mmCIF file of C-alpha atoms in Angstrom:
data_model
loop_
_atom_site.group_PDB
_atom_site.id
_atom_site.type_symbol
_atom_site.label_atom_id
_atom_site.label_comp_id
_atom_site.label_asym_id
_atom_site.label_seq_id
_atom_site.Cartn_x
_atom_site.Cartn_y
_atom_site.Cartn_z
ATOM 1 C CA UNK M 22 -15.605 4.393 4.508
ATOM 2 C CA UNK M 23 -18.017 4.481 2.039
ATOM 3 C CA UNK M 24 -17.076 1.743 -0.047
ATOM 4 C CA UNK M 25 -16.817 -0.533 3.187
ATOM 5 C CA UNK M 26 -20.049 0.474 3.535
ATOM 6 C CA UNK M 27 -21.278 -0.637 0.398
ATOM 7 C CA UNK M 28 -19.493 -4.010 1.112
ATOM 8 C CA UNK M 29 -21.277 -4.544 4.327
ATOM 9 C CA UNK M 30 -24.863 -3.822 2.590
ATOM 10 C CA UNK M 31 -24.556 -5.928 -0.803
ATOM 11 C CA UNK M 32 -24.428 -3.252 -2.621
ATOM 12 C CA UNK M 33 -20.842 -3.795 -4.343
ATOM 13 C CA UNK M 34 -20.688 -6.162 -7.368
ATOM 14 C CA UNK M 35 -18.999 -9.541 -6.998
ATOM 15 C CA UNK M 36 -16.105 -8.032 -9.212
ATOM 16 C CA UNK M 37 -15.423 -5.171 -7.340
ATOM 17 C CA UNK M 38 -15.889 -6.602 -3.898
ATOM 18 C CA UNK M 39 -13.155 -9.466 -4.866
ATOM 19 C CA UNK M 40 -10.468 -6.505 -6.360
ATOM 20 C CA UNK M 41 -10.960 -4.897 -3.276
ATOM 21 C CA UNK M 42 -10.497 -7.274 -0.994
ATOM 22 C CA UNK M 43 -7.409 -8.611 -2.828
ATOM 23 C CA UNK M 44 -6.212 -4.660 -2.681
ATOM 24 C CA UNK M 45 -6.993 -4.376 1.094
ATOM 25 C CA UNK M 46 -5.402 -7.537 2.054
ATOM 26 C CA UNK M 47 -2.540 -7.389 0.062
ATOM 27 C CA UNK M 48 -1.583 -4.305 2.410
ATOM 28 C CA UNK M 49 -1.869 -6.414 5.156
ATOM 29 C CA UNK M 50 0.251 -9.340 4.039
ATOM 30 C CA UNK M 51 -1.935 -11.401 2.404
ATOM 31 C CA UNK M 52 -3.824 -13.231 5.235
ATOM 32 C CA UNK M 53 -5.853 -16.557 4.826
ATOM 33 C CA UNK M 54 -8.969 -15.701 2.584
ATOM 34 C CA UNK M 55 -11.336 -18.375 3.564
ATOM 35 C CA UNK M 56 -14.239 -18.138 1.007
ATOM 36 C CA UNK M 57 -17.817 -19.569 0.747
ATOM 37 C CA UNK M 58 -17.399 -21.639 -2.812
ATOM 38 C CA UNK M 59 -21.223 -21.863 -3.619
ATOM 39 C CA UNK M 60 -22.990 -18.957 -5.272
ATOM 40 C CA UNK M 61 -21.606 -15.083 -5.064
ATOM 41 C CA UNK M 62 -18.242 -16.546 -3.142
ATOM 42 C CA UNK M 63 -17.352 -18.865 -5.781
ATOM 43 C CA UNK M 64 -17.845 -15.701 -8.326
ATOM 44 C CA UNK M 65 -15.702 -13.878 -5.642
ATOM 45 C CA UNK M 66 -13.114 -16.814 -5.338
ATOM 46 C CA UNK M 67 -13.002 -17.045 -9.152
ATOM 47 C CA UNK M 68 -12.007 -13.522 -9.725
ATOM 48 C CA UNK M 69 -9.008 -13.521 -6.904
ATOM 49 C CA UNK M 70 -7.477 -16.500 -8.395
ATOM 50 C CA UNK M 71 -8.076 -14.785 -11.584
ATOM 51 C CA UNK M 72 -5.890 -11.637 -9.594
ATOM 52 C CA UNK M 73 -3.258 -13.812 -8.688
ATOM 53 C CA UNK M 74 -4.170 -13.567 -4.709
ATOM 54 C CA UNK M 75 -1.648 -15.457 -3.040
ATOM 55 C CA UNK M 76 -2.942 -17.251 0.097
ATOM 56 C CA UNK M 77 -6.527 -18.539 -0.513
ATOM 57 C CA UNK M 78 -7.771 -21.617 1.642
ATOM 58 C CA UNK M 79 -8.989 -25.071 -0.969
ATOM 59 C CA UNK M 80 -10.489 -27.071 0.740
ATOM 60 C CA UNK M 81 -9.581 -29.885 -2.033
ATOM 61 C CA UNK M 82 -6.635 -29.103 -3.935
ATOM 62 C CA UNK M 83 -8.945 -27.878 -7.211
ATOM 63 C CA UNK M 84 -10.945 -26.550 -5.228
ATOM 64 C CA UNK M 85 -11.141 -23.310 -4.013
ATOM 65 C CA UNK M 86 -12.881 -22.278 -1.128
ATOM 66 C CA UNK M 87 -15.271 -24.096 1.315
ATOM 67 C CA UNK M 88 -18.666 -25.736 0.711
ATOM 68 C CA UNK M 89 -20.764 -24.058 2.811
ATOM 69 C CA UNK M 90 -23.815 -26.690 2.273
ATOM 70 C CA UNK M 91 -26.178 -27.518 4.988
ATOM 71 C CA UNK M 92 -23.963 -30.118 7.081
ATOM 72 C CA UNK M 93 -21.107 -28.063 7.033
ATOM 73 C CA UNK M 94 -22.826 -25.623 8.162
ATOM 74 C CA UNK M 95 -24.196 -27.129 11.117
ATOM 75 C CA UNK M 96 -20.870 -28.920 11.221
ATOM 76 C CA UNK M 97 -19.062 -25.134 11.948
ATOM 77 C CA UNK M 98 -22.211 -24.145 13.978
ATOM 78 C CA UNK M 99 -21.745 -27.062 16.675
ATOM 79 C CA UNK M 100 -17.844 -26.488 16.765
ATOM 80 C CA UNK M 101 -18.484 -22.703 17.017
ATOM 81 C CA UNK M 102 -21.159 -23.088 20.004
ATOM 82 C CA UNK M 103 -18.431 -25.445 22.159
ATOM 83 C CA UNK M 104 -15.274 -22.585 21.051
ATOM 84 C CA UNK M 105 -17.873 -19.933 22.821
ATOM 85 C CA UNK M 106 -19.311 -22.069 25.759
ATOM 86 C CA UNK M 107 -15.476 -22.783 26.908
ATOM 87 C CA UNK M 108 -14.927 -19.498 26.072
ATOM 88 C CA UNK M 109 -11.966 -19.947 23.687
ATOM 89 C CA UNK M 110 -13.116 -17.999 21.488
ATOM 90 C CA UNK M 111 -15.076 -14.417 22.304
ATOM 91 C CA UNK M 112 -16.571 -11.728 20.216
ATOM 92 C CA UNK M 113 -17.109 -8.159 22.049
ATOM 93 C CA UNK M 114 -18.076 -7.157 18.088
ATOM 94 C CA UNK M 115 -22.061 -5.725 18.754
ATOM 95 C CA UNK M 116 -23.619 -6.410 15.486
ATOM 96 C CA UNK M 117 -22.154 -9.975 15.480
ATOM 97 C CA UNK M 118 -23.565 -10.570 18.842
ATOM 98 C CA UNK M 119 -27.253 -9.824 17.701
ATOM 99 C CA UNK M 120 -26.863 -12.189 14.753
ATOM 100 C CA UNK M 121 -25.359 -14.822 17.471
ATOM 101 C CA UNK M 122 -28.542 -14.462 19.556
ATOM 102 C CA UNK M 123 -31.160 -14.128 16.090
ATOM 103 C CA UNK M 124 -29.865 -17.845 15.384
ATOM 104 C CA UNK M 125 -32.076 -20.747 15.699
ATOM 105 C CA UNK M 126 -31.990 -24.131 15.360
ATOM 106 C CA UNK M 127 -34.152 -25.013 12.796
ATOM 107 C CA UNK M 128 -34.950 -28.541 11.776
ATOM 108 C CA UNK M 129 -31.827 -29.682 12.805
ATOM 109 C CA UNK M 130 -29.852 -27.108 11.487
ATOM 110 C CA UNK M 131 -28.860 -23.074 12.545
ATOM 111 C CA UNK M 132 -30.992 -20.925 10.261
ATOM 112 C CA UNK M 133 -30.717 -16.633 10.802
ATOM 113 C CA UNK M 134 -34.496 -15.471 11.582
ATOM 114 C CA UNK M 135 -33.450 -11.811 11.853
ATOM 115 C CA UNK M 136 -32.810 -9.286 8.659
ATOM 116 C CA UNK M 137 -29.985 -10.605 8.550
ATOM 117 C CA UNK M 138 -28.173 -13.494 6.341
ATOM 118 C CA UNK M 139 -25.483 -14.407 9.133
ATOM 119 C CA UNK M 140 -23.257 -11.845 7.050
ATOM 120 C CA UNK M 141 -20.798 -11.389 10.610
ATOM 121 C CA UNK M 142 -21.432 -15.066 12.151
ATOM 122 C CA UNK M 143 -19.784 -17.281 9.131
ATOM 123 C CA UNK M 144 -16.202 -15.597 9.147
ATOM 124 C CA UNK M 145 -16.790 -16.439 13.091
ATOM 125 C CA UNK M 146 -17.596 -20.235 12.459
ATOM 126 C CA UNK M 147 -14.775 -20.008 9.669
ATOM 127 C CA UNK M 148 -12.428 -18.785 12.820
ATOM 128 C CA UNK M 149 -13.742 -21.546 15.175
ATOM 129 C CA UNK M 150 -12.595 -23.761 12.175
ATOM 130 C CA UNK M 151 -9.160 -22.696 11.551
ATOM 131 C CA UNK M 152 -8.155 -21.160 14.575
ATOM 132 C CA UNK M 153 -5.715 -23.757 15.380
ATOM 133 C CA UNK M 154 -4.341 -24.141 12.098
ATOM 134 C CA UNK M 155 -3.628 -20.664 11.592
ATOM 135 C CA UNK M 156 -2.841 -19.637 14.746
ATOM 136 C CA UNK M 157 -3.081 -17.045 17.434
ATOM 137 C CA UNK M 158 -1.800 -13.367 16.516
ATOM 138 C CA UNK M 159 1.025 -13.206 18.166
ATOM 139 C CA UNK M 160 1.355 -10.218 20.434
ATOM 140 C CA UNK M 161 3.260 -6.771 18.895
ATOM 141 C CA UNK M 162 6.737 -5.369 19.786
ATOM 142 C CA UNK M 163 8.571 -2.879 18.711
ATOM 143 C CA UNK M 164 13.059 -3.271 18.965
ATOM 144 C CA UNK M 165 14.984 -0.030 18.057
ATOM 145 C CA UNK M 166 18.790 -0.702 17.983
ATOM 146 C CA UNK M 167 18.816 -4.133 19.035
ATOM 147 C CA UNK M 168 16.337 -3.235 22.209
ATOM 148 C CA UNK M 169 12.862 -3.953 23.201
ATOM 149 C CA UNK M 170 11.152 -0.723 23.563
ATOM 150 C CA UNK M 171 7.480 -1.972 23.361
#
């Protein structure tokens, strides 16, 4: 717990935060890592190619990651306000919905005006994205001898 911890509050170096992650989600099948490739992420990114991670989203084929610059950003904003306003897409996820309602529009463009650095909202506009290219989980069964028992 404590080292999630330390994730949450910046307090990890970009080294250990990417062998981590590649650790953690390597025990859960190696899901799409969809990374910010500007700044820390790209020092993140940089380090789980360098660990071999398997399934990491490039937005261009050299390039890992996803240029989270200004108009993308307000790009994943506008398609992440319609996902919530037709209600395909909900988060029940408390500290995520006080960064949703700190956001403002800001000269065109959604700006955090909180203490927070919209740490929980990007992986949100990253799943508005790419929901329907990944794909919805699907739903968990369990068969013993041949028969559905869950």
């Amino acid at each position: 717990m404590l080292r999630l911890w330390r994730i949450y509050t910046n307090t990890l170096g970009t080294d250990s935060f990417a062998f981590d992650s590649d650790k953690l989600c390597r025990e859960y099948f190696n899901p799409l890592l969809i990374l910010d490739n500007i700044g820390i992420g790209r020092a993140v990114a940089d380090k789980l190619v360098q660990l071999g991670y398997p399934n990491l989203y490039y937005m261009r084929e050299d390039k890992v990651g996803y240029a989270l610059n200004r108009p993308n950003k307000r790009e994943l904003a506008v398609k992440l306000v319609e996902k919530i306003n037709d209600e395909s897409l909900i988060t029940r996820y408390p500290p995520q919905i006080k960064e949703l309602m700190e956001y403002q529009w800001i000269n065109g463009y959604p700006e955090p005006t909180g203490k927070t650095h919209g740490d929980t909202i990007i992986p949100l506009m990253f799943i508005s994205e790419f929901l329907d290219e990944i794909g919805i989980v699907q739903e968990a069964s369990m068969f013993v001898g041949g028969r559905q028992i869950w």
